[in-house]
Tab-separated table of N, CA and C in Angstrom:
chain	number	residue	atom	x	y	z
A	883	UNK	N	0.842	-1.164	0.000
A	883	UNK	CA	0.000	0.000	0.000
A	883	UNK	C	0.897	1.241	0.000
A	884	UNK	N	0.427	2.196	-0.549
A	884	UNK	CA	1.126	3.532	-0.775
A	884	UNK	C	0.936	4.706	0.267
A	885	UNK	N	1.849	5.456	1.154
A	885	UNK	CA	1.673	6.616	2.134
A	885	UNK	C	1.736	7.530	2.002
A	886	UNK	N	1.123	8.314	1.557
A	886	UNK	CA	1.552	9.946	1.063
A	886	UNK	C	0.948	10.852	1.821
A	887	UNK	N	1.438	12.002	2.247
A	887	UNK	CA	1.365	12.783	2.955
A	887	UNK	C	1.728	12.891	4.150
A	888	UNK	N	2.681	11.891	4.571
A	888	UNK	CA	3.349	12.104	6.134
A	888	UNK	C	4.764	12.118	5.338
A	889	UNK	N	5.364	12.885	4.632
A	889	UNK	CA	6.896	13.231	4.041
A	889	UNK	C	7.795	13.288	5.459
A	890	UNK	N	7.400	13.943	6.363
A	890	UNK	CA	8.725	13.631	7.468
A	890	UNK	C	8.711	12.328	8.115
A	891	UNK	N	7.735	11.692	8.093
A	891	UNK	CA	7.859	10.183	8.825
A	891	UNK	C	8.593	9.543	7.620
A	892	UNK	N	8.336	9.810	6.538
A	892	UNK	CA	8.564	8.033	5.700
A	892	UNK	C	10.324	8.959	5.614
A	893	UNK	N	10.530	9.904	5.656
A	893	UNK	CA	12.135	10.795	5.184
A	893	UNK	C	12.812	10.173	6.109
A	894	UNK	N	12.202	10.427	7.413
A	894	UNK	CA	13.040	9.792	8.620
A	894	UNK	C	13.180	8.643	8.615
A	895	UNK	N	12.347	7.533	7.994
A	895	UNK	CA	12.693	5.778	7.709
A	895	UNK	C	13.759	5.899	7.013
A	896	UNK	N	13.673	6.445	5.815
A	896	UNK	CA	14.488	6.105	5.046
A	896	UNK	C	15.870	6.760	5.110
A	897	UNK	N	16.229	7.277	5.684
A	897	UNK	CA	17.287	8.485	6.535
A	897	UNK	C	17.850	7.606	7.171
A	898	UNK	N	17.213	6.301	8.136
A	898	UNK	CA	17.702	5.311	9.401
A	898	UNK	C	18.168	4.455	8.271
A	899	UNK	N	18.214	4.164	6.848
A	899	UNK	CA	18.234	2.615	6.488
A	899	UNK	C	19.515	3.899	6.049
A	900	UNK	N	19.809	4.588	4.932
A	900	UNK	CA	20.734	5.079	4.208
A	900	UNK	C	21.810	6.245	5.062
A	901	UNK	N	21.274	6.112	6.236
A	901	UNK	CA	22.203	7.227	6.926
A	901	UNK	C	22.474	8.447	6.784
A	902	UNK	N	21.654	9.018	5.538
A	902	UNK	CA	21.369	10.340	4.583
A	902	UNK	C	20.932	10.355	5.547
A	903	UNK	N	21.212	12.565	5.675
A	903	UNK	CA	19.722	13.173	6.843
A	903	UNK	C	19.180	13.764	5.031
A	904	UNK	N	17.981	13.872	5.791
A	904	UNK	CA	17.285	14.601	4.575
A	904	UNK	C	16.763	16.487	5.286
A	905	UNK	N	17.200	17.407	4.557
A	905	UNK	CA	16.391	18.498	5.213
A	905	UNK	C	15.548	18.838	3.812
A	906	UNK	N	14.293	19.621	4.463
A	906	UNK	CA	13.488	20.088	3.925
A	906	UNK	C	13.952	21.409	2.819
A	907	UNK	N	13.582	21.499	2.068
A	907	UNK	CA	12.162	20.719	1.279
A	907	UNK	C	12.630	19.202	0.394
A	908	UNK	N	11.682	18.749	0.809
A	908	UNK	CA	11.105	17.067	0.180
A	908	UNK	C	10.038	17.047	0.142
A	909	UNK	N	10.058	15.831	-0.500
A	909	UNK	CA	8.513	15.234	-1.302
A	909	UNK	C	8.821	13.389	-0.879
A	910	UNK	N	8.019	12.645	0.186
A	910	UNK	CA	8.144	11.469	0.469
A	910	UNK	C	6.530	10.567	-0.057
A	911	UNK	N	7.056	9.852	-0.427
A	911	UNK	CA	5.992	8.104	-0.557
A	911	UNK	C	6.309	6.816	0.131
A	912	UNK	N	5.945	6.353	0.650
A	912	UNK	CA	5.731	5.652	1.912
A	912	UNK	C	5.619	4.003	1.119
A	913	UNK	N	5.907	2.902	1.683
A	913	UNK	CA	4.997	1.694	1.348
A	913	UNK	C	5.170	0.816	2.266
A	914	UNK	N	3.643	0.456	2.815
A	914	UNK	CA	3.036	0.052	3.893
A	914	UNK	C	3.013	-1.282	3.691
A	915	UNK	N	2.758	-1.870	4.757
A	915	UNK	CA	2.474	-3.349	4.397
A	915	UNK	C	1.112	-3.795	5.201
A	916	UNK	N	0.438	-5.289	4.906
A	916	UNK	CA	-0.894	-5.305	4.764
A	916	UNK	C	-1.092	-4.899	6.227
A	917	UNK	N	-0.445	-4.545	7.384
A	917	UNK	CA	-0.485	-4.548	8.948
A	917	UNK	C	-0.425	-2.717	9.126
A	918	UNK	N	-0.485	-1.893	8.372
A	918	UNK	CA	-0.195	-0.398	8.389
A	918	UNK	C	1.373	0.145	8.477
A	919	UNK	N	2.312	-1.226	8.570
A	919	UNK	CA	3.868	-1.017	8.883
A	919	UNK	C	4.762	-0.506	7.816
A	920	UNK	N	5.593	0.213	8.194
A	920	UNK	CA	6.128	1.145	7.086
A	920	UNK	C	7.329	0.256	6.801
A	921	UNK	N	7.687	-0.102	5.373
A	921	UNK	CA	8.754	-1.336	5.109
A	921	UNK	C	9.313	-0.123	4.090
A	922	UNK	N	9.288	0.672	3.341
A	922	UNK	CA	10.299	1.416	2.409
A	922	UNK	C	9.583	2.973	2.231
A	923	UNK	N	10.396	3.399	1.614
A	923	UNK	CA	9.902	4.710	1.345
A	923	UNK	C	10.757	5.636	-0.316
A	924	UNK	N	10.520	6.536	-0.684
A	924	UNK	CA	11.249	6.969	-1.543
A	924	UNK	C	11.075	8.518	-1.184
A	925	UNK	N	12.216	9.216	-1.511
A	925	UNK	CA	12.569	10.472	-0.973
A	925	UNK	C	12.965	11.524	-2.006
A	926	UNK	N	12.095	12.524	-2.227
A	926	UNK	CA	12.667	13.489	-3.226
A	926	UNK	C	12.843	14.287	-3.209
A	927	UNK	N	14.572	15.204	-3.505
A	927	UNK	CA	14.643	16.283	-3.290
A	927	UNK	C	15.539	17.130	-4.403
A	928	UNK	N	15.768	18.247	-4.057
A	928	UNK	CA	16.726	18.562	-5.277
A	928	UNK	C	15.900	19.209	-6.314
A	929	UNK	N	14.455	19.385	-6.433
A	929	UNK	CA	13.490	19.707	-7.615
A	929	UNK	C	14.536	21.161	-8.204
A	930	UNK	N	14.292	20.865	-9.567
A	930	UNK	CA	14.890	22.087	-10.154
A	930	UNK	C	13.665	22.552	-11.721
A	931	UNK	N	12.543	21.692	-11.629
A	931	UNK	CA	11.860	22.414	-12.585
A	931	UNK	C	12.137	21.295	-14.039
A	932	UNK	N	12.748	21.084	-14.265
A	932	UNK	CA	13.155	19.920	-14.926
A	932	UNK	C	13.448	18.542	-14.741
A	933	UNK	N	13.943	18.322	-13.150
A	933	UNK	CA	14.678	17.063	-12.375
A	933	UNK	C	14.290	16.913	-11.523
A	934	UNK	N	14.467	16.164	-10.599
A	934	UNK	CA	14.241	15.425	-9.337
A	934	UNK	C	15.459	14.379	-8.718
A	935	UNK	N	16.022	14.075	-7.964
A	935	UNK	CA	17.051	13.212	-7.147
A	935	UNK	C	15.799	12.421	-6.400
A	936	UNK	N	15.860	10.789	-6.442
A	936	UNK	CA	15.356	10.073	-5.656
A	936	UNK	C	16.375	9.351	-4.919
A	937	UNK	N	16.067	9.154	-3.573
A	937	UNK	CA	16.848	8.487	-2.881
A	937	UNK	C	15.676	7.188	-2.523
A	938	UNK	N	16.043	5.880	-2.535
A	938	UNK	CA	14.900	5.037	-1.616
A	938	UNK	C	15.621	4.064	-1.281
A	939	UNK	N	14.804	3.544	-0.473
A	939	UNK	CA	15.296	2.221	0.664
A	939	UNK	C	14.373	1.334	1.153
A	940	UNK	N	14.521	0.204	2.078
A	940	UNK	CA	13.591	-0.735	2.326
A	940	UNK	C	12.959	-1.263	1.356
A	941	UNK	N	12.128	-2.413	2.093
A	941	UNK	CA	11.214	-4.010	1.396
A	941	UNK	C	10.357	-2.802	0.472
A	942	UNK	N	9.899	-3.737	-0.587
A	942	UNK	CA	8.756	-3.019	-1.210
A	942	UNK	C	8.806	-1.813	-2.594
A	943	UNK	N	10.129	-1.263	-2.440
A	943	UNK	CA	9.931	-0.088	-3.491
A	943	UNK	C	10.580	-0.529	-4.302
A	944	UNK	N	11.128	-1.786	-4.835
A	944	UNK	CA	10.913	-2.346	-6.148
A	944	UNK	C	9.952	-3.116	-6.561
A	945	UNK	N	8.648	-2.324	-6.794
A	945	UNK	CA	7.680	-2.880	-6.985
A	945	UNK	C	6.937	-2.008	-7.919
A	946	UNK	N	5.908	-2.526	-8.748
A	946	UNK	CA	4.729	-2.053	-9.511
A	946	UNK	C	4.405	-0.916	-9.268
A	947	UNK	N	3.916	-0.981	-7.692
A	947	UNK	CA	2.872	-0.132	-6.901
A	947	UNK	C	4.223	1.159	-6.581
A	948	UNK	N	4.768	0.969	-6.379
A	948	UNK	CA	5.737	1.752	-5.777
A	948	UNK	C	6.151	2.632	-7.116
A	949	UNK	N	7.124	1.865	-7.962
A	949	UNK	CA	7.302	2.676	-9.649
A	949	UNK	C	5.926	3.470	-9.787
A	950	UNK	N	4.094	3.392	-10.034
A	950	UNK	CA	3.405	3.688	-10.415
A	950	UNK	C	3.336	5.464	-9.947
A	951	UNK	N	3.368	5.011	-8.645
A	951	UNK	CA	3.795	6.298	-7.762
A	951	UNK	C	4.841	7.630	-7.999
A	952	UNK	N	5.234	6.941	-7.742
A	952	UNK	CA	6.874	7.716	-8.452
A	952	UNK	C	7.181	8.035	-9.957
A	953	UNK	N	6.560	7.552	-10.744
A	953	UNK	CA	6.240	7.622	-11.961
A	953	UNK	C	5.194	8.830	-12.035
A	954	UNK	N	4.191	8.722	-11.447
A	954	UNK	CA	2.937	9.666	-11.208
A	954	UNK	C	3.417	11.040	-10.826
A	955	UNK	N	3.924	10.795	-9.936
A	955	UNK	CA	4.954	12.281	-9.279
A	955	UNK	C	5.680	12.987	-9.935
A	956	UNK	N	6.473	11.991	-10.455
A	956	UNK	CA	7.531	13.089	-11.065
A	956	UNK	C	7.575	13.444	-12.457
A	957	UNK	N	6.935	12.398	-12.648
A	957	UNK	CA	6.722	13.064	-14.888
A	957	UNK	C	4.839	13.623	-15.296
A	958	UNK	N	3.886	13.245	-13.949
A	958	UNK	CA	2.743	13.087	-14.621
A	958	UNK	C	2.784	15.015	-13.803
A	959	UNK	N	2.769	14.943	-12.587
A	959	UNK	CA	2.569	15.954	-12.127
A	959	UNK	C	3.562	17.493	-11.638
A	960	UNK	N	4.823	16.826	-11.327
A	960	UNK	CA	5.832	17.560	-11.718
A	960	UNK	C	5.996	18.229	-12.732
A	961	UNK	N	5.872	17.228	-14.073
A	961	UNK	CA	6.237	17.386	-15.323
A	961	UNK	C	7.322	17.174	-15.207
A	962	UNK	N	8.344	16.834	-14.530
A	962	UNK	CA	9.965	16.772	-14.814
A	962	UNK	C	9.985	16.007	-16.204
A	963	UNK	N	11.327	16.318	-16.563
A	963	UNK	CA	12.093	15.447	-18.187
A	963	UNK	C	12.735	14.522	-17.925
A	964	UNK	N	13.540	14.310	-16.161
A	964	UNK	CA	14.643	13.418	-15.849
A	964	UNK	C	14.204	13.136	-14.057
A	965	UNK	N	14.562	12.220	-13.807
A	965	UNK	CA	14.517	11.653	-12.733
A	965	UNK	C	15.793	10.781	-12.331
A	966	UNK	N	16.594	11.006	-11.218
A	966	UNK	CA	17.806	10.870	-11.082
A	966	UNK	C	17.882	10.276	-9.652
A	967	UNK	N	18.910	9.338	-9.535
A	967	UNK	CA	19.693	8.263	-8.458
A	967	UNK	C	20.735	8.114	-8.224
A	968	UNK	N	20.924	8.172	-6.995
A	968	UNK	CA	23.173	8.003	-7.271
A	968	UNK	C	23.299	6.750	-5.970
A	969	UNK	N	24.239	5.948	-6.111
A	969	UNK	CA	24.544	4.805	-4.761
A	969	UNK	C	26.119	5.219	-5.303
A	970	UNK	N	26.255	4.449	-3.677
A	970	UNK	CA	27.679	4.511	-3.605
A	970	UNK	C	28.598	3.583	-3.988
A	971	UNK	N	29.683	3.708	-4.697
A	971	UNK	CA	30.581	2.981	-5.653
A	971	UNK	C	31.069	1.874	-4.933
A	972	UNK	N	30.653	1.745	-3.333
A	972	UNK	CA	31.091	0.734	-2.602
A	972	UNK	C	29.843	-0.370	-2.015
A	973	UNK	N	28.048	0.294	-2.745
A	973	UNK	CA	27.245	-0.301	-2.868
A	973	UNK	C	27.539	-1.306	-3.844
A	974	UNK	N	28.208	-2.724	-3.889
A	974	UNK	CA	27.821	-2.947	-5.395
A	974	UNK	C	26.209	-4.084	-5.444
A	975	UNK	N	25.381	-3.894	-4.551
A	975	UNK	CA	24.424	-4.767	-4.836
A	975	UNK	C	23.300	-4.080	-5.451
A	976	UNK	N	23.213	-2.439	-4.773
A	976	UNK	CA	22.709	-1.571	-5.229
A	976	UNK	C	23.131	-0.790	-6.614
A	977	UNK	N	24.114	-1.077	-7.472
A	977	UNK	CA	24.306	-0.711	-8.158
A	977	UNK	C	24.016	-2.036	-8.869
A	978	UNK	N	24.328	-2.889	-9.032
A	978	UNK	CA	23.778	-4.552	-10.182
A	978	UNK	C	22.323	-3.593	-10.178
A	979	UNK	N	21.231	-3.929	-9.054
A	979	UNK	CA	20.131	-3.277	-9.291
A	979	UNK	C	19.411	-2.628	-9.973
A	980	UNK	N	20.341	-1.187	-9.960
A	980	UNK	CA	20.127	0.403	-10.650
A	980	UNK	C	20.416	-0.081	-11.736
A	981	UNK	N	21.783	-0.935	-12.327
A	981	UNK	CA	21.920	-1.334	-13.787
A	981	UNK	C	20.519	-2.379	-14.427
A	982	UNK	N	20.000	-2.918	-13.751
A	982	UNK	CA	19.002	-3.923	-13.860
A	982	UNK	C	17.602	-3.114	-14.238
A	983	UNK	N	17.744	-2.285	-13.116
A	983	UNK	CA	16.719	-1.252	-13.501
A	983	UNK	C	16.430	-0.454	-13.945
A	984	UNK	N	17.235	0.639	-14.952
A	984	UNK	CA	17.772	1.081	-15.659
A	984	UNK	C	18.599	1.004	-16.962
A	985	UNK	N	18.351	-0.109	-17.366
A	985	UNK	CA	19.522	-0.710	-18.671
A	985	UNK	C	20.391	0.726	-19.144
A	986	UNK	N	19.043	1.909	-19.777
A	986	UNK	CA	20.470	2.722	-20.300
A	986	UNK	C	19.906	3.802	-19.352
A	987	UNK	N	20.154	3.768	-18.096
A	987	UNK	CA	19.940	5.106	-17.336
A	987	UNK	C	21.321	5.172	-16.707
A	988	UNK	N	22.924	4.662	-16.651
A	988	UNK	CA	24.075	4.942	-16.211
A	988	UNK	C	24.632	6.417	-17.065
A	989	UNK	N	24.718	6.938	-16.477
A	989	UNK	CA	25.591	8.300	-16.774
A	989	UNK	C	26.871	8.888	-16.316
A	990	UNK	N	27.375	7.789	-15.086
A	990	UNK	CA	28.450	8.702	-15.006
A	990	UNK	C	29.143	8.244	-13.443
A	991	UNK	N	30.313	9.052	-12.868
A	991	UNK	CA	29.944	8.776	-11.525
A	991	UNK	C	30.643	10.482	-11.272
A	992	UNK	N	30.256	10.616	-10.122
A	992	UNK	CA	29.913	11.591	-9.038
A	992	UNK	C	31.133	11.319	-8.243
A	993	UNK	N	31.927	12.055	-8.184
A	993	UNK	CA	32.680	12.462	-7.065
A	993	UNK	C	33.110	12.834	-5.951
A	994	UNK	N	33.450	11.866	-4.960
A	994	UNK	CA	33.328	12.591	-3.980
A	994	UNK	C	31.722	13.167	-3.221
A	995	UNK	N	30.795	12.512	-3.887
A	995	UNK	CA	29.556	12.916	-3.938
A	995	UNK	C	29.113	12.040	-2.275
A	996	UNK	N	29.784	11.141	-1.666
A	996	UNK	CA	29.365	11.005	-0.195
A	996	UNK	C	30.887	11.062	0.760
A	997	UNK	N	30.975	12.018	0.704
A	997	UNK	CA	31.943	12.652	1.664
A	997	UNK	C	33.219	12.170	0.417
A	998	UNK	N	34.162	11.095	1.297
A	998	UNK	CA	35.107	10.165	0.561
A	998	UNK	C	34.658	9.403	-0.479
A	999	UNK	N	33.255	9.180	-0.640
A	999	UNK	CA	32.975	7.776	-1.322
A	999	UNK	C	32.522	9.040	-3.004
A	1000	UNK	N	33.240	8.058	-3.910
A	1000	UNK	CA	32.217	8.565	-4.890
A	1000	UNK	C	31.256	7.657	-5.329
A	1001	UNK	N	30.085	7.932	-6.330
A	1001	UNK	CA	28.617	7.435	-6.540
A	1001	UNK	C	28.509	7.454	-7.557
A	1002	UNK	N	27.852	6.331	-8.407
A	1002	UNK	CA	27.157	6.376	-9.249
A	1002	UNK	C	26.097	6.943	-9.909
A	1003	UNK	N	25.643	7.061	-11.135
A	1003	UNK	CA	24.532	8.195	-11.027
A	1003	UNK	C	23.677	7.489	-12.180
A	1004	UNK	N	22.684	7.332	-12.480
A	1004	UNK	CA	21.836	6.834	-12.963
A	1004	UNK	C	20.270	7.458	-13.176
A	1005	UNK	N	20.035	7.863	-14.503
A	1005	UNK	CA	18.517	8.611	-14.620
A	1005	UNK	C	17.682	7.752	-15.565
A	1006	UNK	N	16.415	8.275	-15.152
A	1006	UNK	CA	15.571	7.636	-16.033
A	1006	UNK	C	14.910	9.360	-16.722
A	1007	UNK	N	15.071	9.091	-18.085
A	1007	UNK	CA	14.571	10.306	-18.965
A	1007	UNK	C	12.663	9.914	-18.945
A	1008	UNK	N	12.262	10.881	-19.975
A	1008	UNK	CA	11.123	10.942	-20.435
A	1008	UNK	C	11.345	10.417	-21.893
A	1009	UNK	N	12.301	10.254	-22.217
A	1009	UNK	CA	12.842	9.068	-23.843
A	1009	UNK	C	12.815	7.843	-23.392
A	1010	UNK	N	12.941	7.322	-22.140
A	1010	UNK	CA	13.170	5.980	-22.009
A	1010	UNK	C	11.744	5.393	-20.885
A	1011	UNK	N	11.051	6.538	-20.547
A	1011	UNK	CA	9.755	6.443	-19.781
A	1011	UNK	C	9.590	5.290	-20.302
A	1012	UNK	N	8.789	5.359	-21.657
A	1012	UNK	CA	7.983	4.142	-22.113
A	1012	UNK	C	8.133	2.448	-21.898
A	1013	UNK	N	9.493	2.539	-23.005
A	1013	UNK	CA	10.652	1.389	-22.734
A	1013	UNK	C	10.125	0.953	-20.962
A	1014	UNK	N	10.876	1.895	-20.008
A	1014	UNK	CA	10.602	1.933	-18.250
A	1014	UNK	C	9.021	0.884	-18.222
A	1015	UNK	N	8.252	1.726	-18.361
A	1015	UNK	CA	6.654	1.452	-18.183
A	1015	UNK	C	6.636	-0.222	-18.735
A	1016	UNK	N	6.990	-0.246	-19.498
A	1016	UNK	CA	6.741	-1.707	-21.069
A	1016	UNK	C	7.378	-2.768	-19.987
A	1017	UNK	N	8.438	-2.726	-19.554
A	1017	UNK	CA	9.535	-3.309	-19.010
A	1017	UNK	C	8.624	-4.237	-17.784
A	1018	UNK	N	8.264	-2.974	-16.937
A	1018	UNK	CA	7.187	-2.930	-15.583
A	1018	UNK	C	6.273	-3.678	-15.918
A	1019	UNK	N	5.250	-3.147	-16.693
A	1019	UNK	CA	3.877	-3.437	-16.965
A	1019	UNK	C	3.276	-2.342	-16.621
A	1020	UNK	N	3.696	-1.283	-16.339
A	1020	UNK	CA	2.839	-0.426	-15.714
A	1020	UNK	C	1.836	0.434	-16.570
């Protein structure tokens, strides 16, 4: 199930799993499980009118319901063109993932982008939406 509208609760879950603080302004989505329990969340910040940075974590947000969401947000109502992710170069399970989930969303890496660690960076355009969606089922 999907949580929207408590952005500082689900920021602060996902803040405890990734060790990111998040400050305001954000935009959070939540995903619940069948008991009301909060198992993941996705976190957005960074809006520039064109983009978005998602950060997410926990059970659940590789899922249908979860993409539909986040999909909804950031290209239906945002309007953004790009939607963007970075893990750290010393994640490598999270990065197989992002490559998995993303076939051509790798762009690059980021420097120095968590203190010492540098990051990977990975977007999903509004050229590859569809492809995205087809992939899903969504």
């Amino acid at each position: 199930m999907i949580l929207i509208g408590h952005d500082q609760f689900v920021a602060e879950f996902v803040s405890r799993i990734t060790g990111k603080p998040f400050h305001p302004p954000y935009t959070a989505i939540g995903i619940v499980d069948e008991d009301g329990v909060i198992t993941g969340g996705y976190v957005f910040t960074g809006y520039n009118g064109d983009g978005i940075e998602l950060s997410l974590a926990g059970k659940g947000v590789v899922h249908r319901d979860g993409w539909r969401a986040v999909l909804s947000y950031v290209f239906e109502q945002l309007k953004c063109s790009r939607l963007q992710m970075h893990t750290s170069m010393t994640n490598k399970t999270v990065k197989r993932n992002l490559s998995k989930l993303f076939p051509n969303g790798f762009e690059g890496i980021a420097k120095r982008f968590y203190g010492k660690h540098d990051a990977v960076c990975f977007a999903l355009t509004v050229d590859d939406l569809s492809d995205f969606r087809a992939r899903w089922r969504l």
